[in-house]
């Protein structure tokens, strides 16, 4: 296993100093591929599939080498295949966290636990 700069950067997202900022950006660990790609490549990752694939390959390699733990969860995602549908699609999602610390919990709170407010694009 080679410890590349990308692997070091991904591992730095789990450090206590950075975890608060990372959680605010993409949510709490375990992280999904699109969230890590966003942290690595910025907004470019949303429109360039090779950014997602590169992040996925790196995360899978780290899981194979024992640096991260891969957890599969069943979640609702945005449906990008049908334009204008606005609905979500349920799929199996790979999430990655530190070995022994990955725990995915279902959000059962619904609207009762949602944060009130509005989103403004800057």
mmCIF file with all atom_site columns, C-alpha atoms in Angstrom:
data_model
loop_
_atom_site.group_PDB
_atom_site.id
_atom_site.type_symbol
_atom_site.label_atom_id
_atom_site.label_alt_id
_atom_site.label_comp_id
_atom_site.label_asym_id
_atom_site.label_entity_id
_atom_site.label_seq_id
_atom_site.pdbx_PDB_ins_code
_atom_site.Cartn_x
_atom_site.Cartn_y
_atom_site.Cartn_z
_atom_site.occupancy
_atom_site.B_iso_or_equiv
_atom_site.pdbx_formal_charge
_atom_site.auth_seq_id
_atom_site.auth_comp_id
_atom_site.auth_asym_id
_atom_site.auth_atom_id
_atom_site.pdbx_PDB_model_num
ATOM 1   C CA . UNK A 1 1   ? 0.000   0.000  0.000   1.00 0.00 ? 1   UNK A CA 1
ATOM 2   C CA . UNK A 1 2   ? 1.232   3.422  -0.916  1.00 0.00 ? 2   UNK A CA 1
ATOM 3   C CA . UNK A 1 3   ? 0.255   6.336  1.316   1.00 0.00 ? 3   UNK A CA 1
ATOM 4   C CA . UNK A 1 4   ? -0.595  9.006  -1.234  1.00 0.00 ? 4   UNK A CA 1
ATOM 5   C CA . UNK A 1 5   ? -1.427  12.641 -0.576  1.00 0.00 ? 5   UNK A CA 1
ATOM 6   C CA . UNK A 1 6   ? -5.118  11.927 -1.302  1.00 0.00 ? 6   UNK A CA 1
ATOM 7   C CA . UNK A 1 7   ? -5.213  9.162  1.292   1.00 0.00 ? 7   UNK A CA 1
ATOM 8   C CA . UNK A 1 8   ? -3.553  11.436 3.841   1.00 0.00 ? 8   UNK A CA 1
ATOM 9   C CA . UNK A 1 9   ? -6.050  14.182 3.040   1.00 0.00 ? 9   UNK A CA 1
ATOM 10  C CA . UNK A 1 10  ? -9.008  11.806 3.442   1.00 0.00 ? 10  UNK A CA 1
ATOM 11  C CA . UNK A 1 11  ? -7.660  10.555 6.778   1.00 0.00 ? 11  UNK A CA 1
ATOM 12  C CA . UNK A 1 12  ? -7.247  14.160 7.924   1.00 0.00 ? 12  UNK A CA 1
ATOM 13  C CA . UNK A 1 13  ? -11.042 14.612 7.638   1.00 0.00 ? 13  UNK A CA 1
ATOM 14  C CA . UNK A 1 14  ? -11.432 12.249 10.601  1.00 0.00 ? 14  UNK A CA 1
ATOM 15  C CA . UNK A 1 15  ? -9.077  14.175 12.911  1.00 0.00 ? 15  UNK A CA 1
ATOM 16  C CA . UNK A 1 16  ? -10.838 15.916 15.831  1.00 0.00 ? 16  UNK A CA 1
ATOM 17  C CA . UNK A 1 17  ? -9.614  19.354 14.739  1.00 0.00 ? 17  UNK A CA 1
ATOM 18  C CA . UNK A 1 18  ? -11.185 19.056 11.271  1.00 0.00 ? 18  UNK A CA 1
ATOM 19  C CA . UNK A 1 19  ? -14.211 16.940 12.147  1.00 0.00 ? 19  UNK A CA 1
ATOM 20  C CA . UNK A 1 20  ? -16.371 19.908 13.154  1.00 0.00 ? 20  UNK A CA 1
ATOM 21  C CA . UNK A 1 21  ? -15.815 21.693 9.856   1.00 0.00 ? 21  UNK A CA 1
ATOM 22  C CA . UNK A 1 22  ? -16.221 18.487 7.808   1.00 0.00 ? 22  UNK A CA 1
ATOM 23  C CA . UNK A 1 23  ? -19.452 17.607 9.619   1.00 0.00 ? 23  UNK A CA 1
ATOM 24  C CA . UNK A 1 24  ? -20.808 21.054 8.762   1.00 0.00 ? 24  UNK A CA 1
ATOM 25  C CA . UNK A 1 25  ? -19.922 20.581 5.095   1.00 0.00 ? 25  UNK A CA 1
ATOM 26  C CA . UNK A 1 26  ? -20.968 16.984 4.331   1.00 0.00 ? 26  UNK A CA 1
ATOM 27  C CA . UNK A 1 27  ? -22.388 15.538 7.538   1.00 0.00 ? 27  UNK A CA 1
ATOM 28  C CA . UNK A 1 28  ? -21.083 13.257 10.233  1.00 0.00 ? 28  UNK A CA 1
ATOM 29  C CA . UNK A 1 29  ? -19.005 10.150 9.525   1.00 0.00 ? 29  UNK A CA 1
ATOM 30  C CA . UNK A 1 30  ? -19.254 7.637  7.963   1.00 0.00 ? 30  UNK A CA 1
ATOM 31  C CA . UNK A 1 31  ? -18.867 9.682  4.777   1.00 0.00 ? 31  UNK A CA 1
ATOM 32  C CA . UNK A 1 32  ? -20.304 8.824  1.381   1.00 0.00 ? 32  UNK A CA 1
ATOM 33  C CA . UNK A 1 33  ? -18.383 8.990  -1.889  1.00 0.00 ? 33  UNK A CA 1
ATOM 34  C CA . UNK A 1 34  ? -20.021 12.179 -3.146  1.00 0.00 ? 34  UNK A CA 1
ATOM 35  C CA . UNK A 1 35  ? -19.249 14.015 0.106   1.00 0.00 ? 35  UNK A CA 1
ATOM 36  C CA . UNK A 1 36  ? -15.583 13.038 0.039   1.00 0.00 ? 36  UNK A CA 1
ATOM 37  C CA . UNK A 1 37  ? -15.363 13.948 -3.663  1.00 0.00 ? 37  UNK A CA 1
ATOM 38  C CA . UNK A 1 38  ? -16.815 17.361 -2.816  1.00 0.00 ? 38  UNK A CA 1
ATOM 39  C CA . UNK A 1 39  ? -14.176 17.906 -0.131  1.00 0.00 ? 39  UNK A CA 1
ATOM 40  C CA . UNK A 1 40  ? -11.367 16.766 -2.447  1.00 0.00 ? 40  UNK A CA 1
ATOM 41  C CA . UNK A 1 41  ? -12.384 18.468 -5.698  1.00 0.00 ? 41  UNK A CA 1
ATOM 42  C CA . UNK A 1 42  ? -14.877 21.159 -4.665  1.00 0.00 ? 42  UNK A CA 1
ATOM 43  C CA . UNK A 1 43  ? -17.889 22.004 -6.802  1.00 0.00 ? 43  UNK A CA 1
ATOM 44  C CA . UNK A 1 44  ? -16.235 20.415 -9.862  1.00 0.00 ? 44  UNK A CA 1
ATOM 45  C CA . UNK A 1 45  ? -17.093 16.982 -8.460  1.00 0.00 ? 45  UNK A CA 1
ATOM 46  C CA . UNK A 1 46  ? -20.807 17.612 -9.041  1.00 0.00 ? 46  UNK A CA 1
ATOM 47  C CA . UNK A 1 47  ? -20.483 17.867 -12.821 1.00 0.00 ? 47  UNK A CA 1
ATOM 48  C CA . UNK A 1 48  ? -17.502 15.615 -13.523 1.00 0.00 ? 48  UNK A CA 1
ATOM 49  C CA . UNK A 1 49  ? -18.096 11.873 -13.079 1.00 0.00 ? 49  UNK A CA 1
ATOM 50  C CA . UNK A 1 50  ? -14.365 11.103 -13.090 1.00 0.00 ? 50  UNK A CA 1
ATOM 51  C CA . UNK A 1 51  ? -14.010 13.008 -9.793  1.00 0.00 ? 51  UNK A CA 1
ATOM 52  C CA . UNK A 1 52  ? -16.565 10.691 -8.160  1.00 0.00 ? 52  UNK A CA 1
ATOM 53  C CA . UNK A 1 53  ? -14.913 7.595  -9.643  1.00 0.00 ? 53  UNK A CA 1
ATOM 54  C CA . UNK A 1 54  ? -11.471 8.689  -8.493  1.00 0.00 ? 54  UNK A CA 1
ATOM 55  C CA . UNK A 1 55  ? -12.734 9.283  -4.948  1.00 0.00 ? 55  UNK A CA 1
ATOM 56  C CA . UNK A 1 56  ? -14.576 5.932  -4.949  1.00 0.00 ? 56  UNK A CA 1
ATOM 57  C CA . UNK A 1 57  ? -11.479 4.031  -6.105  1.00 0.00 ? 57  UNK A CA 1
ATOM 58  C CA . UNK A 1 58  ? -9.332  5.711  -3.439  1.00 0.00 ? 58  UNK A CA 1
ATOM 59  C CA . UNK A 1 59  ? -11.882 5.003  -0.689  1.00 0.00 ? 59  UNK A CA 1
ATOM 60  C CA . UNK A 1 60  ? -12.238 1.352  -1.789  1.00 0.00 ? 60  UNK A CA 1
ATOM 61  C CA . UNK A 1 61  ? -8.452  0.947  -1.798  1.00 0.00 ? 61  UNK A CA 1
ATOM 62  C CA . UNK A 1 62  ? -8.272  2.420  1.697   1.00 0.00 ? 62  UNK A CA 1
ATOM 63  C CA . UNK A 1 63  ? -10.993 0.005  2.857   1.00 0.00 ? 63  UNK A CA 1
ATOM 64  C CA . UNK A 1 64  ? -9.119  -2.958 1.319   1.00 0.00 ? 64  UNK A CA 1
ATOM 65  C CA . UNK A 1 65  ? -5.931  -1.869 3.088   1.00 0.00 ? 65  UNK A CA 1
ATOM 66  C CA . UNK A 1 66  ? -7.696  -1.564 6.449   1.00 0.00 ? 66  UNK A CA 1
ATOM 67  C CA . UNK A 1 67  ? -7.380  2.220  6.797   1.00 0.00 ? 67  UNK A CA 1
ATOM 68  C CA . UNK A 1 68  ? -11.149 2.703  6.535   1.00 0.00 ? 68  UNK A CA 1
ATOM 69  C CA . UNK A 1 69  ? -14.224 0.581  7.077   1.00 0.00 ? 69  UNK A CA 1
ATOM 70  C CA . UNK A 1 70  ? -16.861 0.306  4.347   1.00 0.00 ? 70  UNK A CA 1
ATOM 71  C CA . UNK A 1 71  ? -20.493 0.225  5.475   1.00 0.00 ? 71  UNK A CA 1
ATOM 72  C CA . UNK A 1 72  ? -23.398 -0.283 3.089   1.00 0.00 ? 72  UNK A CA 1
ATOM 73  C CA . UNK A 1 73  ? -26.604 1.571  3.956   1.00 0.00 ? 73  UNK A CA 1
ATOM 74  C CA . UNK A 1 74  ? -29.991 1.790  2.255   1.00 0.00 ? 74  UNK A CA 1
ATOM 75  C CA . UNK A 1 75  ? -30.839 5.480  1.723   1.00 0.00 ? 75  UNK A CA 1
ATOM 76  C CA . UNK A 1 76  ? -32.925 7.791  -0.356  1.00 0.00 ? 76  UNK A CA 1
ATOM 77  C CA . UNK A 1 77  ? -30.962 9.762  -2.947  1.00 0.00 ? 77  UNK A CA 1
ATOM 78  C CA . UNK A 1 78  ? -31.790 12.429 -5.502  1.00 0.00 ? 78  UNK A CA 1
ATOM 79  C CA . UNK A 1 79  ? -33.024 10.932 -8.766  1.00 0.00 ? 79  UNK A CA 1
ATOM 80  C CA . UNK A 1 80  ? -30.787 12.348 -11.503 1.00 0.00 ? 80  UNK A CA 1
ATOM 81  C CA . UNK A 1 81  ? -32.041 10.049 -14.273 1.00 0.00 ? 81  UNK A CA 1
ATOM 82  C CA . UNK A 1 82  ? -35.487 11.616 -14.699 1.00 0.00 ? 82  UNK A CA 1
ATOM 83  C CA . UNK A 1 83  ? -35.622 15.357 -15.260 1.00 0.00 ? 83  UNK A CA 1
ATOM 84  C CA . UNK A 1 84  ? -38.283 17.239 -13.406 1.00 0.00 ? 84  UNK A CA 1
ATOM 85  C CA . UNK A 1 85  ? -39.451 14.332 -11.260 1.00 0.00 ? 85  UNK A CA 1
ATOM 86  C CA . UNK A 1 86  ? -38.155 15.893 -8.042  1.00 0.00 ? 86  UNK A CA 1
ATOM 87  C CA . UNK A 1 87  ? -38.513 12.613 -6.174  1.00 0.00 ? 87  UNK A CA 1
ATOM 88  C CA . UNK A 1 88  ? -35.875 10.488 -4.602  1.00 0.00 ? 88  UNK A CA 1
ATOM 89  C CA . UNK A 1 89  ? -34.800 6.961  -5.328  1.00 0.00 ? 89  UNK A CA 1
ATOM 90  C CA . UNK A 1 90  ? -33.878 4.353  -2.703  1.00 0.00 ? 90  UNK A CA 1
ATOM 91  C CA . UNK A 1 91  ? -30.504 2.693  -3.222  1.00 0.00 ? 91  UNK A CA 1
ATOM 92  C CA . UNK A 1 92  ? -27.619 0.973  -1.469  1.00 0.00 ? 92  UNK A CA 1
ATOM 93  C CA . UNK A 1 93  ? -24.964 3.535  -0.574  1.00 0.00 ? 93  UNK A CA 1
ATOM 94  C CA . UNK A 1 94  ? -21.363 2.911  0.423   1.00 0.00 ? 94  UNK A CA 1
ATOM 95  C CA . UNK A 1 95  ? -20.144 4.904  3.392   1.00 0.00 ? 95  UNK A CA 1
ATOM 96  C CA . UNK A 1 96  ? -16.624 4.988  4.793   1.00 0.00 ? 96  UNK A CA 1
ATOM 97  C CA . UNK A 1 97  ? -15.439 5.582  8.333   1.00 0.00 ? 97  UNK A CA 1
ATOM 98  C CA . UNK A 1 98  ? -12.623 4.717  10.680  1.00 0.00 ? 98  UNK A CA 1
ATOM 99  C CA . UNK A 1 99  ? -12.442 0.999  11.549  1.00 0.00 ? 99  UNK A CA 1
ATOM 100 C CA . UNK A 1 100 ? -14.607 0.132  14.524  1.00 0.00 ? 100 UNK A CA 1
ATOM 101 C CA . UNK A 1 101 ? -16.280 3.555  14.654  1.00 0.00 ? 101 UNK A CA 1
ATOM 102 C CA . UNK A 1 102 ? -18.708 3.363  11.703  1.00 0.00 ? 102 UNK A CA 1
ATOM 103 C CA . UNK A 1 103 ? -22.317 3.232  12.714  1.00 0.00 ? 103 UNK A CA 1
ATOM 104 C CA . UNK A 1 104 ? -25.158 4.248  10.438  1.00 0.00 ? 104 UNK A CA 1
ATOM 105 C CA . UNK A 1 105 ? -28.418 5.127  12.153  1.00 0.00 ? 105 UNK A CA 1
ATOM 106 C CA . UNK A 1 106 ? -31.768 5.726  10.527  1.00 0.00 ? 106 UNK A CA 1
ATOM 107 C CA . UNK A 1 107 ? -33.288 9.202  10.771  1.00 0.00 ? 107 UNK A CA 1
ATOM 108 C CA . UNK A 1 108 ? -36.707 8.491  12.256  1.00 0.00 ? 108 UNK A CA 1
ATOM 109 C CA . UNK A 1 109 ? -37.374 12.046 13.418  1.00 0.00 ? 109 UNK A CA 1
ATOM 110 C CA . UNK A 1 110 ? -38.790 13.280 10.114  1.00 0.00 ? 110 UNK A CA 1
ATOM 111 C CA . UNK A 1 111 ? -40.066 16.843 10.136  1.00 0.00 ? 111 UNK A CA 1
ATOM 112 C CA . UNK A 1 112 ? -40.107 16.944 13.942  1.00 0.00 ? 112 UNK A CA 1
ATOM 113 C CA . UNK A 1 113 ? -36.290 16.900 14.119  1.00 0.00 ? 113 UNK A CA 1
ATOM 114 C CA . UNK A 1 114 ? -35.697 19.119 11.083  1.00 0.00 ? 114 UNK A CA 1
ATOM 115 C CA . UNK A 1 115 ? -33.947 22.452 11.432  1.00 0.00 ? 115 UNK A CA 1
ATOM 116 C CA . UNK A 1 116 ? -36.207 25.439 10.771  1.00 0.00 ? 116 UNK A CA 1
ATOM 117 C CA . UNK A 1 117 ? -34.995 28.147 8.483   1.00 0.00 ? 117 UNK A CA 1
ATOM 118 C CA . UNK A 1 118 ? -34.448 28.850 4.863   1.00 0.00 ? 118 UNK A CA 1
ATOM 119 C CA . UNK A 1 119 ? -31.628 28.198 2.447   1.00 0.00 ? 119 UNK A CA 1
ATOM 120 C CA . UNK A 1 120 ? -30.179 31.053 0.441   1.00 0.00 ? 120 UNK A CA 1
ATOM 121 C CA . UNK A 1 121 ? -27.705 30.450 -2.386  1.00 0.00 ? 121 UNK A CA 1
ATOM 122 C CA . UNK A 1 122 ? -24.847 32.940 -2.253  1.00 0.00 ? 122 UNK A CA 1
#
